[in-house]
Amino acid sequence: MTVVILPTAATGDIDATPLERIVGRLMALSRSGVVLTTLTGGYLTGTTYTTESLLNTANGNLILAALLMWVIFAIFVEIGRRKLVSGLQAKRVRAPVAASRRSFQLATGVSILLLVDIGLLTANMII
């Protein structure tokens, strides 16, 4: 979204209707991803860690950080979507893209940090 769709929309190469569909699909993926990872991660955490090990170990801290980052990611995507969709409903593209760009950029940054966090957690499990 941040690298391909928003820059293309900012130049006016995408109309409001297709962009609205793309944003709808992004939201479905984002929301389902947050729910699925929270449920599966919560189950694994609940069966693997105690409260003490979750708070006092590196792996526990990485898991808590991942949970926090998922929530922050979802918030940024929702804020970006809200800013984008409000303008798209008025059949405007460039102004809503400009208004939502920062939220999507922050969501992208959080997702990269989340990948690093999960990578560190996985590497520690393998070693």
PDB file of C-alpha atoms in Angstrom, residues 38-106:
ATOM      1  CA  THR A  38      -3.588 -12.552  18.500  1.00  0.00           C
ATOM      2  CA  LEU A  39      -5.613 -15.736  18.931  1.00  0.00           C
ATOM      3  CA  THR A  40      -2.852 -18.140  17.906  1.00  0.00           C
ATOM      4  CA  GLY A  41      -0.118 -16.183  19.663  1.00  0.00           C
ATOM      5  CA  GLY A  42      -2.272 -15.828  22.746  1.00  0.00           C
ATOM      6  CA  TYR A  43      -2.931 -19.562  22.824  1.00  0.00           C
ATOM      7  CA  LEU A  44       0.759 -20.417  22.408  1.00  0.00           C
ATOM      8  CA  THR A  45       1.763 -17.841  24.988  1.00  0.00           C
ATOM      9  CA  GLY A  46      -0.837 -19.081  27.468  1.00  0.00           C
ATOM     10  CA  THR A  47       0.306 -22.684  27.116  1.00  0.00           C
ATOM     11  CA  THR A  48       4.047 -21.946  27.035  1.00  0.00           C
ATOM     12  CA  TYR A  49       4.702 -19.064  29.437  1.00  0.00           C
ATOM     13  CA  THR A  50       3.870 -18.123  32.981  1.00  0.00           C
ATOM     14  CA  THR A  51       3.308 -14.486  33.879  1.00  0.00           C
ATOM     15  CA  GLU A  52       6.776 -14.372  35.415  1.00  0.00           C
ATOM     16  CA  SER A  53       8.538 -15.854  32.382  1.00  0.00           C
ATOM     17  CA  LEU A  54       6.552 -13.585  30.075  1.00  0.00           C
ATOM     18  CA  LEU A  55       7.665 -10.491  31.977  1.00  0.00           C
ATOM     19  CA  ASN A  56      11.207 -11.536  32.957  1.00  0.00           C
ATOM     20  CA  THR A  57      12.667 -13.323  29.930  1.00  0.00           C
ATOM     21  CA  ALA A  58      13.884 -12.066  26.566  1.00  0.00           C
ATOM     22  CA  ASN A  59      11.432 -14.284  24.694  1.00  0.00           C
ATOM     23  CA  GLY A  60       8.577 -13.135  26.910  1.00  0.00           C
ATOM     24  CA  ASN A  61       9.461  -9.506  26.294  1.00  0.00           C
ATOM     25  CA  LEU A  62       9.636 -10.144  22.542  1.00  0.00           C
ATOM     26  CA  ILE A  63       6.163 -11.686  22.639  1.00  0.00           C
ATOM     27  CA  LEU A  64       4.730  -8.745  24.564  1.00  0.00           C
ATOM     28  CA  ALA A  65       6.434  -6.342  22.152  1.00  0.00           C
ATOM     29  CA  ALA A  66       4.944  -8.233  19.192  1.00  0.00           C
ATOM     30  CA  LEU A  67       1.469  -8.003  20.688  1.00  0.00           C
ATOM     31  CA  LEU A  68       1.882  -4.281  21.276  1.00  0.00           C
ATOM     32  CA  MET A  69       3.193  -3.755  17.736  1.00  0.00           C
ATOM     33  CA  TRP A  70       0.214  -5.639  16.233  1.00  0.00           C
ATOM     34  CA  VAL A  71      -2.131  -3.308  18.079  1.00  0.00           C
ATOM     35  CA  ILE A  72      -0.193  -0.198  17.007  1.00  0.00           C
ATOM     36  CA  PHE A  73      -0.065  -1.481  13.407  1.00  0.00           C
ATOM     37  CA  ALA A  74      -3.835  -2.002  13.368  1.00  0.00           C
ATOM     38  CA  ILE A  75      -4.439   1.477  14.793  1.00  0.00           C
ATOM     39  CA  PHE A  76      -2.282   3.171  12.156  1.00  0.00           C
ATOM     40  CA  VAL A  77      -3.930   1.219   9.330  1.00  0.00           C
ATOM     41  CA  GLU A  78      -7.400   2.085  10.648  1.00  0.00           C
ATOM     42  CA  ILE A  79      -6.496   5.782  10.929  1.00  0.00           C
ATOM     43  CA  GLY A  80      -5.064   5.775   7.415  1.00  0.00           C
ATOM     44  CA  ARG A  81      -8.125   3.977   6.063  1.00  0.00           C
ATOM     45  CA  ARG A  82     -10.501   6.426   7.716  1.00  0.00           C
ATOM     46  CA  LYS A  83      -8.664   9.431   6.269  1.00  0.00           C
ATOM     47  CA  LEU A  84      -8.491   7.833   2.834  1.00  0.00           C
ATOM     48  CA  VAL A  85     -12.062   6.554   2.613  1.00  0.00           C
ATOM     49  CA  SER A  86     -13.643   9.811   3.746  1.00  0.00           C
ATOM     50  CA  GLY A  87     -12.159  11.569   0.729  1.00  0.00           C
ATOM     51  CA  LEU A  88     -12.742   8.695  -1.673  1.00  0.00           C
ATOM     52  CA  GLN A  89     -16.460   8.753  -0.934  1.00  0.00           C
ATOM     53  CA  ALA A  90     -16.433  12.313  -2.250  1.00  0.00           C
ATOM     54  CA  LYS A  91     -14.682  10.926  -5.378  1.00  0.00           C
ATOM     55  CA  ARG A  92     -11.468  12.768  -4.565  1.00  0.00           C
ATOM     56  CA  VAL A  93      -8.148  10.907  -4.658  1.00  0.00           C
ATOM     57  CA  ARG A  94      -5.067  13.105  -4.289  1.00  0.00           C
ATOM     58  CA  ALA A  95      -6.022  14.995  -1.112  1.00  0.00           C
ATOM     59  CA  PRO A  96      -7.139  11.872   0.808  1.00  0.00           C
ATOM     60  CA  VAL A  97      -3.971  10.050  -0.262  1.00  0.00           C
ATOM     61  CA  ALA A  98      -1.864  12.929   1.034  1.00  0.00           C
ATOM     62  CA  ALA A  99      -3.847  12.995   4.296  1.00  0.00           C
ATOM     63  CA  SER A 100      -3.490   9.247   4.882  1.00  0.00           C
ATOM     64  CA  ARG A 101       0.086   8.737   3.699  1.00  0.00           C
ATOM     65  CA  ARG A 102       1.750   9.341   7.081  1.00  0.00           C
ATOM     66  CA  SER A 103      -0.466   6.812   8.877  1.00  0.00           C
ATOM     67  CA  PHE A 104       0.307   4.142   6.294  1.00  0.00           C
ATOM     68  CA  GLN A 105       4.026   4.951   6.442  1.00  0.00           C
ATOM     69  CA  LEU A 106       3.976   4.535  10.221  1.00  0.00           C
TER      70      LEU A 106
END
